[in-house]
mmCIF file of C-alpha atoms in Angstrom:
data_model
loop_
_atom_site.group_PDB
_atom_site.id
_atom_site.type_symbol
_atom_site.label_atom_id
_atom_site.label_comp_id
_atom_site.label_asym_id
_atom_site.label_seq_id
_atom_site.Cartn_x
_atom_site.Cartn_y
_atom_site.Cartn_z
ATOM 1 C CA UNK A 236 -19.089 8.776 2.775
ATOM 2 C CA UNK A 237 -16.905 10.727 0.644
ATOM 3 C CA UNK A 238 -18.375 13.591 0.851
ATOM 4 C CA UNK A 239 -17.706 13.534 4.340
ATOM 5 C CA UNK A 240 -14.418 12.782 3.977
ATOM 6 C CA UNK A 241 -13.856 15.800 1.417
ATOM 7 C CA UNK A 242 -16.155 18.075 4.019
ATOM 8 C CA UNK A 243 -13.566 17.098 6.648
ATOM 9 C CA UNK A 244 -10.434 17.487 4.895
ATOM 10 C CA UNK A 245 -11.952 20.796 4.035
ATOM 11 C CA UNK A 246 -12.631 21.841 7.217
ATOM 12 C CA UNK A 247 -8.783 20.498 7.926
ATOM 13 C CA UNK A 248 -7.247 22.720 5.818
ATOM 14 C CA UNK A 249 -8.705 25.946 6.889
ATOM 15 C CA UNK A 250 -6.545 25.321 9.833
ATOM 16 C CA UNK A 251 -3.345 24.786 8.584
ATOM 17 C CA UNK A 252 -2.758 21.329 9.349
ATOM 18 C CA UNK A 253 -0.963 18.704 7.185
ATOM 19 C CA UNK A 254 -3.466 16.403 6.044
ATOM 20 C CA UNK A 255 -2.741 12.683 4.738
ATOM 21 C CA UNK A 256 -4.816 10.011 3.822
ATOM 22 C CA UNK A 257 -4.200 6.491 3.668
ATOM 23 C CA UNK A 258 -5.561 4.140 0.742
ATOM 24 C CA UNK A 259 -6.145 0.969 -0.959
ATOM 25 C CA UNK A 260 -6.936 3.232 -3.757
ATOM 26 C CA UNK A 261 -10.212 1.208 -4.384
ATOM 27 C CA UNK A 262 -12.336 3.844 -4.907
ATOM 28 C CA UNK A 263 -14.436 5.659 -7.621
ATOM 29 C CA UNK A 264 -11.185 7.647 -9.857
ATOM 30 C CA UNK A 265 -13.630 11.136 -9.569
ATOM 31 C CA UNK A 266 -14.048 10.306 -5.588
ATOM 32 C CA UNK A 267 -9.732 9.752 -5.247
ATOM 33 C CA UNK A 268 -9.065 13.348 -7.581
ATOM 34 C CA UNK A 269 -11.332 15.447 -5.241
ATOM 35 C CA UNK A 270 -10.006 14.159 -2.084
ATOM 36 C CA UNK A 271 -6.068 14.893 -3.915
ATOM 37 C CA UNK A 272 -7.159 18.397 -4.147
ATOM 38 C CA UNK A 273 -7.501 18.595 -0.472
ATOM 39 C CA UNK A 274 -5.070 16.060 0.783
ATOM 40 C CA UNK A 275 -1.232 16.879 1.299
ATOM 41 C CA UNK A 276 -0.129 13.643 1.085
ATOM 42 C CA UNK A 277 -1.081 9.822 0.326
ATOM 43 C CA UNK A 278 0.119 6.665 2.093
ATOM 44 C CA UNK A 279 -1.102 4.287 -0.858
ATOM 45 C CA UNK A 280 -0.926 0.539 -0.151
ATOM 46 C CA UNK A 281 0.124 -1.926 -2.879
ATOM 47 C CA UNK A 282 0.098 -5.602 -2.122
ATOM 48 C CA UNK A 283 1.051 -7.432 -4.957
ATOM 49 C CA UNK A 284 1.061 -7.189 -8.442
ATOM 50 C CA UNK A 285 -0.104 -10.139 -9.317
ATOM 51 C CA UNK A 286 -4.167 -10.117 -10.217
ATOM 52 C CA UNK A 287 -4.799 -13.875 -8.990
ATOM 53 C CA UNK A 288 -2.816 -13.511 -5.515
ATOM 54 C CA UNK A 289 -4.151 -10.274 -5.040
ATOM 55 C CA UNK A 290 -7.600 -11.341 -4.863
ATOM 56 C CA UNK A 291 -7.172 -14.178 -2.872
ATOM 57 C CA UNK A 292 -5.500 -12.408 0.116
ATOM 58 C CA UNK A 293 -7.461 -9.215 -0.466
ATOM 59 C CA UNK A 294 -11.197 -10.515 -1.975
ATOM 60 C CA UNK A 295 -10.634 -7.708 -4.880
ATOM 61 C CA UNK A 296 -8.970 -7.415 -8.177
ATOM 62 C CA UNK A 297 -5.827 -5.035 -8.210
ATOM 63 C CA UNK A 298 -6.840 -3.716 -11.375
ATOM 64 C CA UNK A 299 -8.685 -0.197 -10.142
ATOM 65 C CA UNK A 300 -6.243 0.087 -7.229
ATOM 66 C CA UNK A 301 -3.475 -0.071 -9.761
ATOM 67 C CA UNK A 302 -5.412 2.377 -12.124
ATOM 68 C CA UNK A 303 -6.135 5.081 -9.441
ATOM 69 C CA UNK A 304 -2.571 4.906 -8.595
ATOM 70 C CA UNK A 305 -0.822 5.863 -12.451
ATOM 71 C CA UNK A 306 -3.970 8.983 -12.169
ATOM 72 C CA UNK A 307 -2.546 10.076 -8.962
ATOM 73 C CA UNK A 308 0.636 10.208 -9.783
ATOM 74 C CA UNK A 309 0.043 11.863 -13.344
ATOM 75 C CA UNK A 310 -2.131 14.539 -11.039
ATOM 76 C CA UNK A 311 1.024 15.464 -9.251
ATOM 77 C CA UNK A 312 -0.479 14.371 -6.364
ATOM 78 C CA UNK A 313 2.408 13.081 -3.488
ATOM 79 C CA UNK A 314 2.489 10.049 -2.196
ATOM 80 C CA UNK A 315 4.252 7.531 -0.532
ATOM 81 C CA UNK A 316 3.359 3.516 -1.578
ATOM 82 C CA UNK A 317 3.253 1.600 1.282
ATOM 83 C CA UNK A 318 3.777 -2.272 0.773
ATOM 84 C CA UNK A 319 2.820 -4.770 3.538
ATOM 85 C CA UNK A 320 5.524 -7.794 3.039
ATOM 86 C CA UNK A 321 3.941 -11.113 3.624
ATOM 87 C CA UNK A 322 6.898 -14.015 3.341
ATOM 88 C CA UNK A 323 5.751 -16.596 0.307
ATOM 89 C CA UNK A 324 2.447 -13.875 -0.448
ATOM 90 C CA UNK A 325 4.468 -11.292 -2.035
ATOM 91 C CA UNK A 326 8.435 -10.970 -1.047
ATOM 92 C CA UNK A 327 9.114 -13.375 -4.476
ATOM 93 C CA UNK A 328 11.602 -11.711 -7.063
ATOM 94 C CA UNK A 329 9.100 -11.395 -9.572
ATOM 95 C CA UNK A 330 6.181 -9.225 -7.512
ATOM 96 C CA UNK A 331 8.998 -7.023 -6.249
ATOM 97 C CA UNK A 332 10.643 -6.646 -9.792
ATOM 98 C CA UNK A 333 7.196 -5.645 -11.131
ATOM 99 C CA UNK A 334 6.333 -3.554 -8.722
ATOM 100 C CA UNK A 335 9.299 -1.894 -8.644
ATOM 101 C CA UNK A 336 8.860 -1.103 -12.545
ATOM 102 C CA UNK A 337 5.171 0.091 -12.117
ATOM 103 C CA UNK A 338 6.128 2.654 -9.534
ATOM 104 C CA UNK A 339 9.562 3.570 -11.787
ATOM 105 C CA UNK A 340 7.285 4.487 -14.589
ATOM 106 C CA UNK A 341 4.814 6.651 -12.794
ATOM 107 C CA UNK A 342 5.637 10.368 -13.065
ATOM 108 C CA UNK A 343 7.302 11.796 -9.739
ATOM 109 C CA UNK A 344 9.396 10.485 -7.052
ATOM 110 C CA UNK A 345 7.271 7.855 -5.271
ATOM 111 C CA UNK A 346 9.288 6.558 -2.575
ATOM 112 C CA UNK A 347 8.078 3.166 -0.883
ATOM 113 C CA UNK A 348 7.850 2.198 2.395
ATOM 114 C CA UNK A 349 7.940 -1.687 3.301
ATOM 115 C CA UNK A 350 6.276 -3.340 6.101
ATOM 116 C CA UNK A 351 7.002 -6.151 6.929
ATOM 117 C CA UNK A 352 4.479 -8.760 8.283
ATOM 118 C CA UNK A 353 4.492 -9.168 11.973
ATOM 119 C CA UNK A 354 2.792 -12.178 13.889
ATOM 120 C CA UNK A 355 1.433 -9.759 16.798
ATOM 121 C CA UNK A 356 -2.273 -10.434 16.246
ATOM 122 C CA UNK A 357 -1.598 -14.085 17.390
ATOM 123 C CA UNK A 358 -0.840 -13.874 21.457
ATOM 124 C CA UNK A 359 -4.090 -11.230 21.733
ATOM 125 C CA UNK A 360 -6.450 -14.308 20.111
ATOM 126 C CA UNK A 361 -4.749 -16.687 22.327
ATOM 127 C CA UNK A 362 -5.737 -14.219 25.182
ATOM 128 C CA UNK A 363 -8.878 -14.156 24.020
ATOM 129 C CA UNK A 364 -9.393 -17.827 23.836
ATOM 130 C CA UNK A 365 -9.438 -17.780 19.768
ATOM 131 C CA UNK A 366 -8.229 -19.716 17.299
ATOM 132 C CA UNK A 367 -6.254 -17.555 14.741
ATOM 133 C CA UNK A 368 -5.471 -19.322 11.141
ATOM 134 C CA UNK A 369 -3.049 -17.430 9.679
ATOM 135 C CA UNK A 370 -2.882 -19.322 6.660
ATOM 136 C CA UNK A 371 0.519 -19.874 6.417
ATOM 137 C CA UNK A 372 1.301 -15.968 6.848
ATOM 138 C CA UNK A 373 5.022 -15.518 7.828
ATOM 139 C CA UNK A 374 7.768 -12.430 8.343
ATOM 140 C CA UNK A 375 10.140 -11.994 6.020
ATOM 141 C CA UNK A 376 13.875 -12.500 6.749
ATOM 142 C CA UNK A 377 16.294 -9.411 7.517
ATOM 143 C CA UNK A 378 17.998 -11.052 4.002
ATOM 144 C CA UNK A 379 14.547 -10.626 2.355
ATOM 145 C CA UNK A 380 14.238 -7.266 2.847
ATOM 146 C CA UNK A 381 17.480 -6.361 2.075
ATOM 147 C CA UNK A 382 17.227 -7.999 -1.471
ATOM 148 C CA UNK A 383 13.656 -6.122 -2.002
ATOM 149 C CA UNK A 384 15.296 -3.073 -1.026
ATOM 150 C CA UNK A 385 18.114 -3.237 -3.374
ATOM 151 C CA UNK A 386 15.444 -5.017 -6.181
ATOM 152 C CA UNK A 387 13.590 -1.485 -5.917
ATOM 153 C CA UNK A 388 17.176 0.441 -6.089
ATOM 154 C CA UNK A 389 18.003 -1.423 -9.495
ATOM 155 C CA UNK A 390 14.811 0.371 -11.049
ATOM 156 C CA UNK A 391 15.608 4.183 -9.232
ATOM 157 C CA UNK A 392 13.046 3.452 -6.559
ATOM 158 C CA UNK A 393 13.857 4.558 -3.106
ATOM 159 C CA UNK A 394 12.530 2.009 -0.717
ATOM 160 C CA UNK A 395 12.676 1.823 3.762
ATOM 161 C CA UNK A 396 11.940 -0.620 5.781
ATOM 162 C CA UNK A 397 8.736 0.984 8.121
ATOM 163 C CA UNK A 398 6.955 4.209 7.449
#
């Protein structure tokens, strides 16, 4: 799998194009450096900071993806950290204050890019005749994301909404 991926990236770059790649980051570290080498830039998601709640919306720990991230950035490599906003999952003060200080203290400027949750997945499983639990997913309000963007400013992190 990754050696396909590093083939094609490769192959990619022989003809000039900008290539990007976008990541949990939960991958082998060795796997993640070689594919840097080839890769111009990385769209790196980050979902929330906290261990616990990261593994119940995502099935994994945070603790590799988290890991591979500080390596990246110490490689030079650049990247963007993209952070899907999910209204009472991880828009609180206290994910947003700590993940603002994680990405503060990597080396580089690492600007973010929030996305905010968007219902659209419901109307195509009513189509469809489907039940769709959400679990109690919800968008964030204009308000929220203008107090995570200026949260992020406070620690010298440039944050947009979209991206």
């Amino acid at each position: 799998q990754s050696d396909f991926l590093i083939e094609l990236l490769d192959e990619i770059g022989k003809e000039g194009l900008h290539r990007a790649v976008d990541t949990t980051g939960m991958t082998k570290t060795e796997t993640l450096l070689e594919v840097a080498k080839r890769t111009d830039l990385f769209l790196y998601d980050l979902k929330a900071m906290n261990p616990e709640v990261h593994k119940k919306f995502t099935g994994v720990s945070n603790k590799k993806i988290l890991e591979n991230l500080k390596i990246l950035a110490q490689s030079g490599a650049n990247i963007n950290v993209r952070i899907p906003l999910i209204k009472g999952v991880n828009t609180d003060e206290k994910n947003i204050a700590l993940s603002a200080e994680f990405i503060a203290n990597l080396p580089g400027d690492i600007p973010v890019s929030l996305l905010p949750y968007h219902n659209i997945a419901q109307g195509k499983h009513e189509r469809l005749g489907q039940e769709y639990d959400q679990e109690g997913l919800k968008e964030p309000l204009e308000e929220e994301l203008e107090r995570v963007i200026q949260q992020f400013a406070e620690f010298g992190v440039r944050a947009t909404v979209g991206g």
